[in-house]
Coordinates of C-alpha atoms and ligand atoms in Angstrom, one line a residue:
X1 CA 125.4 59.5 147.3
X2 CA 125.3 58.0 151.2
X3 CA 123.0 60.2 153.2
X4 CA 121.7 59.1 156.3
X5 CA 119.3 60.8 158.6
X6 CA 119.9 60.1 162.1
X7 CA 115.7 59.9 163.5
X8 CA 116.6 58.5 167.4
X9 CA 120.0 59.1 168.5
X10 CA 119.3 57.2 172.1
X11 CA 118.7 54.3 173.5
X12 CA 116.0 53.1 175.1
X13 CA 114.8 55.8 177.1
X14 CA 113.5 58.2 175.2
X15 CA 114.7 61.6 176.5
X16 CA 113.3 65.4 174.0
X17 CA 116.5 65.0 172.3
X18 CA 117.3 61.5 172.4
X19 CA 114.8 58.8 171.7
X20 CA 115.1 55.6 170.5
X21 CA 116.9 53.5 167.7
X22 CA 116.0 54.8 163.9
X23 CA 117.5 56.2 161.3
X24 CA 117.1 56.6 157.5
X25 CA 120.1 55.8 155.0
X26 CA 119.7 56.4 151.8
X27 CA 121.9 55.3 148.7
X28 CA 122.3 56.4 145.8
X29 CA 118.9 57.3 146.3
X30 CA 117.3 53.8 147.7
X31 CA 116.5 54.2 150.6
X32 CA 116.4 52.1 153.9
X33 CA 114.4 52.3 157.4
X34 CA 117.1 51.0 159.3
X35 CA 116.3 49.5 163.2
X36 CA 112.6 50.8 163.8
X37 CA 112.3 51.3 166.9
X38 CA 109.8 53.0 169.1
X39 CA 108.6 56.3 167.1
X40 CA 110.8 56.0 164.0
X41 CA 107.8 56.6 161.7
X42 CA 106.9 59.9 163.8
X43 CA 110.4 61.0 163.4
X44 CA 110.4 59.4 159.8
X45 CA 107.1 61.5 159.0
X46 CA 108.2 64.8 160.8
X47 CA 111.3 64.7 158.8
X48 CA 110.2 65.0 155.3
X49 CA 112.8 61.8 154.7
X50 CA 109.6 59.9 153.4
X51 CA 106.9 62.3 151.4
X52 CA 104.8 59.3 150.8
X53 CA 104.9 58.6 155.0
X54 CA 104.1 54.6 155.2
X55 CA 103.9 54.2 151.3
X56 CA 107.8 55.4 150.8
X57 CA 109.1 52.5 153.3
X58 CA 110.2 49.6 150.8
X59 CA 113.5 48.6 152.5
X60 CA 113.5 48.0 156.3
X61 CA 117.2 46.1 157.3
X62 CA 117.2 45.2 161.1
X63 CA 120.8 45.5 163.2
X64 CA 119.0 42.6 165.9
X65 CA 115.3 42.1 167.3
X66 CA 116.1 44.3 170.9
X67 CA 112.6 46.0 171.5
X68 CA 114.7 50.1 171.1
X69 CA 115.7 49.1 167.7
X70 CA 111.9 47.2 166.0
X71 CA 109.1 48.0 168.4
X72 CA 108.3 50.5 165.0
X73 CA 107.9 47.2 162.7
X74 CA 104.8 46.2 164.8
X75 CA 103.4 50.0 163.7
X76 CA 105.0 49.5 160.5
X77 CA 103.0 46.4 158.9
X78 CA 99.9 47.3 161.3
X79 CA 99.5 50.6 159.2
X80 CA 100.6 48.6 156.2
X81 CA 96.9 47.2 156.6
X82 CA 95.5 50.0 156.4
X83 CA 93.2 50.0 152.8
X84 CA 94.3 53.8 152.8
X85 CA 97.7 52.5 151.6
X86 CA 98.0 52.9 148.0
X87 CA 101.6 51.1 147.1
X88 CA 101.6 47.9 145.6
X89 CA 105.4 47.6 145.8
X90 CA 107.2 45.1 147.7
X91 CA 108.0 45.7 151.5
X92 CA 111.6 43.8 151.5
X93 CA 112.5 43.4 155.3
X94 CA 116.5 42.3 156.5
X95 CA 117.3 41.0 159.9
X96 CA 119.2 38.8 162.2
X97 CA 118.4 34.9 162.4
X98 CA 114.7 34.8 164.4
X99 CA 113.6 37.6 162.4
X100 CA 110.7 34.8 160.4
X101 CA 109.7 33.6 164.0
X102 CA 109.6 37.0 165.2
X103 CA 107.0 37.9 162.6
X104 CA 106.0 34.4 162.9
X105 CA 104.8 34.7 167.1
X106 CA 103.9 38.6 166.1
X107 CA 101.3 37.1 163.9
X108 CA 99.9 34.7 166.7
X109 CA 99.0 37.8 169.0
X110 CA 97.7 40.0 165.7
X111 CA 96.1 37.6 164.2
X112 CA 95.8 39.3 159.8
X113 CA 96.4 43.0 160.9
X114 CA 100.6 43.0 160.4
X115 CA 99.5 41.5 156.2
X116 CA 99.8 44.6 154.5
X117 CA 97.3 45.2 152.5
X118 CA 98.4 46.0 148.7
X119 CA 102.4 44.7 149.2
X120 CA 104.2 41.8 149.0
X121 CA 106.0 40.6 152.3
X122 CA 109.9 40.2 151.1
X123 CA 111.7 38.6 154.4
X124 CA 115.6 37.8 154.3
X125 CA 117.4 36.8 157.6
X126 CA 121.4 37.8 156.2
X127 CA 123.4 34.8 155.1
X128 CA 127.0 35.9 156.7
X129 CA 128.3 37.2 154.5
X130 CA 125.8 38.0 152.4
X131 CA 125.8 41.4 150.8
X132 CA 122.2 43.3 149.1
X133 CA 123.1 44.4 146.1
X134 CA 120.5 48.1 145.8
X135 CA 119.3 49.6 141.8
X136 CA 122.6 51.9 140.4
X137 CA 126.1 49.7 142.3
X138 CA 125.8 50.5 145.3
X139 CA 125.7 47.7 148.7
X140 CA 124.4 46.7 152.2
X141 CA 126.8 44.2 153.9
X142 CA 126.2 43.8 157.1
X143 CA 128.8 42.0 159.6
X144 CA 128.5 40.5 163.3
X145 CA 128.3 42.8 165.6
X146 CA 129.5 42.0 169.9
X147 CA 126.1 42.3 171.9
X148 CA 123.9 39.8 174.4
X149 CA 121.7 38.0 172.0
X150 CA 117.8 37.4 172.0
X151 CA 116.0 34.2 172.1
X152 CA 115.6 34.5 168.7
X153 CA 118.9 35.3 166.6
X154 CA 120.7 32.6 168.1
X155 CA 124.0 33.8 165.0
X156 CA 123.3 37.7 167.5
X157 CA 123.3 40.8 166.2
X158 CA 124.5 42.8 163.3
X159 CA 126.0 46.4 162.0
X160 CA 125.9 47.2 158.7
X161 CA 128.5 48.6 156.0
X162 CA 126.3 50.8 153.0
X163 CA 128.6 51.2 150.0
X164 CA 127.9 53.3 147.4
X165 CA 128.2 53.2 143.2
X166 CA 131.4 54.2 144.4
X167 CA 133.1 52.9 146.7
X168 CA 132.0 55.1 149.6
X169 CA 131.1 54.3 152.9
X170 CA 129.1 54.3 155.8
X171 CA 129.4 52.0 158.7
X172 CA 126.7 51.9 161.4
X173 CA 127.6 49.9 164.2
X174 CA 123.6 48.0 165.8
X175 CA 124.7 47.3 169.7
X176 CA 127.5 46.5 170.1
X177 CA 131.0 46.4 172.4
X178 CA 133.9 46.8 171.1
X179 CA 135.0 43.7 168.6
X180 CA 138.0 43.5 165.8
X181 CA 134.5 42.6 162.8
X182 CA 133.3 46.0 163.7
X183 CA 137.0 47.8 163.3
X184 CA 137.3 45.8 160.2
X185 CA 134.2 47.3 158.9
X186 CA 134.6 50.5 159.9
X187 CA 138.6 50.3 159.1
X188 CA 138.8 54.3 156.6
X189 CA 134.9 54.1 156.3
X190 CA 133.7 57.7 154.6
X191 CA 131.3 57.7 158.1
X192 CA 131.1 56.0 160.4
X193 CA 127.6 55.8 163.3
X194 CA 128.8 54.9 166.2
X195 CA 127.0 53.0 169.2
X196 CA 128.4 54.9 172.5
X197 CA 125.2 54.5 175.0
X198 CA 127.4 54.9 178.3
X199 CA 129.9 57.5 179.7
X200 CA 133.6 56.8 180.5
X201 CA 132.7 54.9 184.1
X202 CA 129.6 53.5 183.6
X203 CA 130.1 51.4 180.4
X204 CA 127.9 47.6 180.4
X205 CA 128.3 44.7 178.2
X206 CA 127.5 44.7 175.1
X207 CA 127.9 48.6 174.9
X208 CA 131.0 50.9 173.7
X209 CA 132.4 53.5 176.1
X210 CA 134.3 57.0 174.7
X211 CA 137.1 55.8 175.5
X212 CA 136.6 52.6 173.7
X213 CA 135.3 54.3 170.5
X214 CA 138.4 56.0 170.3
X215 CA 140.5 53.1 170.1
X216 CA 138.4 51.8 168.0
X217 CA 139.1 54.7 165.7
X218 CA 142.5 54.6 166.9
X219 CA 143.1 51.6 164.6
X220 CA 140.2 51.8 162.1
X221 CA 141.1 55.7 161.4
X222 CA 137.3 56.6 159.6
X223 CA 137.4 59.7 158.0
X224 CA 134.7 60.9 160.3
X225 CA 132.7 59.8 163.3
X226 CA 129.6 60.5 164.7
X227 CA 128.1 58.6 167.9
X228 CA 124.9 57.4 168.8
X229 CA 122.6 55.7 170.6
X230 CA 123.1 57.5 173.6
X231 CA 121.5 56.8 176.3
X232 CA 120.5 59.8 178.9
X233 CA 123.9 59.7 180.9
X234 CA 125.8 59.4 177.6
X235 CA 123.4 62.0 175.7
X236 CA 124.2 64.4 178.9
X237 CA 128.0 63.8 179.2
X238 CA 130.2 65.6 176.3
X239 CA 131.1 61.7 175.4
X240 CA 134.2 63.5 172.7
X241 CA 136.8 64.1 175.7
X242 CA 136.9 60.8 176.4
X243 CA 137.4 59.9 172.1
X244 CA 140.1 63.0 171.8
X245 CA 143.3 61.2 173.4
X246 CA 142.7 58.6 171.6
X247 CA 141.3 59.8 168.0
X248 CA 141.8 63.7 166.6
X249 CA 140.1 63.1 163.7
X250 CA 136.1 64.9 163.6
X251 CA 133.9 63.5 166.2
X252 CA 130.2 64.4 166.5
X253 CA 127.9 63.5 169.0
X254 CA 124.6 63.1 167.3
X255 CA 121.2 64.6 167.9
X256 CA 117.7 63.5 166.6
X257 CA 117.0 65.0 163.5
X258 CA 121.0 65.0 163.0
X259 CA 121.7 64.3 159.2
X260 CA 125.1 63.8 157.6
X261 CA 125.9 63.3 153.8
X262 CA 129.1 61.1 152.3
X263 CA 130.4 62.7 151.0
X264 CA 130.2 65.3 153.1
X265 CA 127.7 68.6 151.4
X266 CA 126.5 71.7 153.1
X267 CA 123.7 70.3 153.3
X268 CA 124.4 68.6 156.5
X269 CA 121.5 69.3 159.2
X270 CA 123.7 69.6 162.9
X271 CA 123.2 72.6 164.3
X272 CA 123.5 71.3 167.4
X273 CA 128.4 70.0 167.5
X274 CA 130.6 71.2 165.2
X275 CA 132.7 68.8 164.1
Ligands
ZN301 ZN1 120.0 49.5 171.6

């Protein structure tokens, strides 16, 4: 079973309902902090999904190193430096090439303040098509997407397929423009959480508009679609109207706090938009 909590349904510019990228995904019970953008820790603790707070975070997965997707990595590591934390479990970080250099450069700024007090840090830069096997038979599979690279990630940015022990799939696009890799990854997915940064007419390179999401879904035919990474203009628009001419499956325009299950369960928390 996969549980996909939208902690932040926005992009770099926060609004009251759409804060920067942050997600808490559980695959067969394994918790994954996906893209700790600004405010991720606060929103995770507020969500109730991590009752042990930062002590309960053991696996962090990054799509890329832009600040709206990873700024709270600093907050997390600084919190784990506190002697008040109790967990001695390793903290595993997975991200694109450049993650290690990013952390080394943070250490130039903060010194030992970002070294977890009790926990060993395990850093992995994905080597595609590498995957991570999870307890219980699930796995995380990264794939390349099309987004402007930062200075450290020469291999660019990533999306992810989360697969549970029964082969059910939730796909997260990360930040991307239309690309074949995303279409392939999303094909027949049970849940596609896809960025839709701007309404049609305001699209920018490396991001998706409703029409582009619609064309993607027309080919990939995911079972359900959740729109995220909405900048303010997108959050204020009816994005689903731009998708409908291309794709007639269920599409939800996410807001912070929405919760989705694969397979779908009645406990989903999507009070703002009907599928
Ligand atoms: Zn972004």
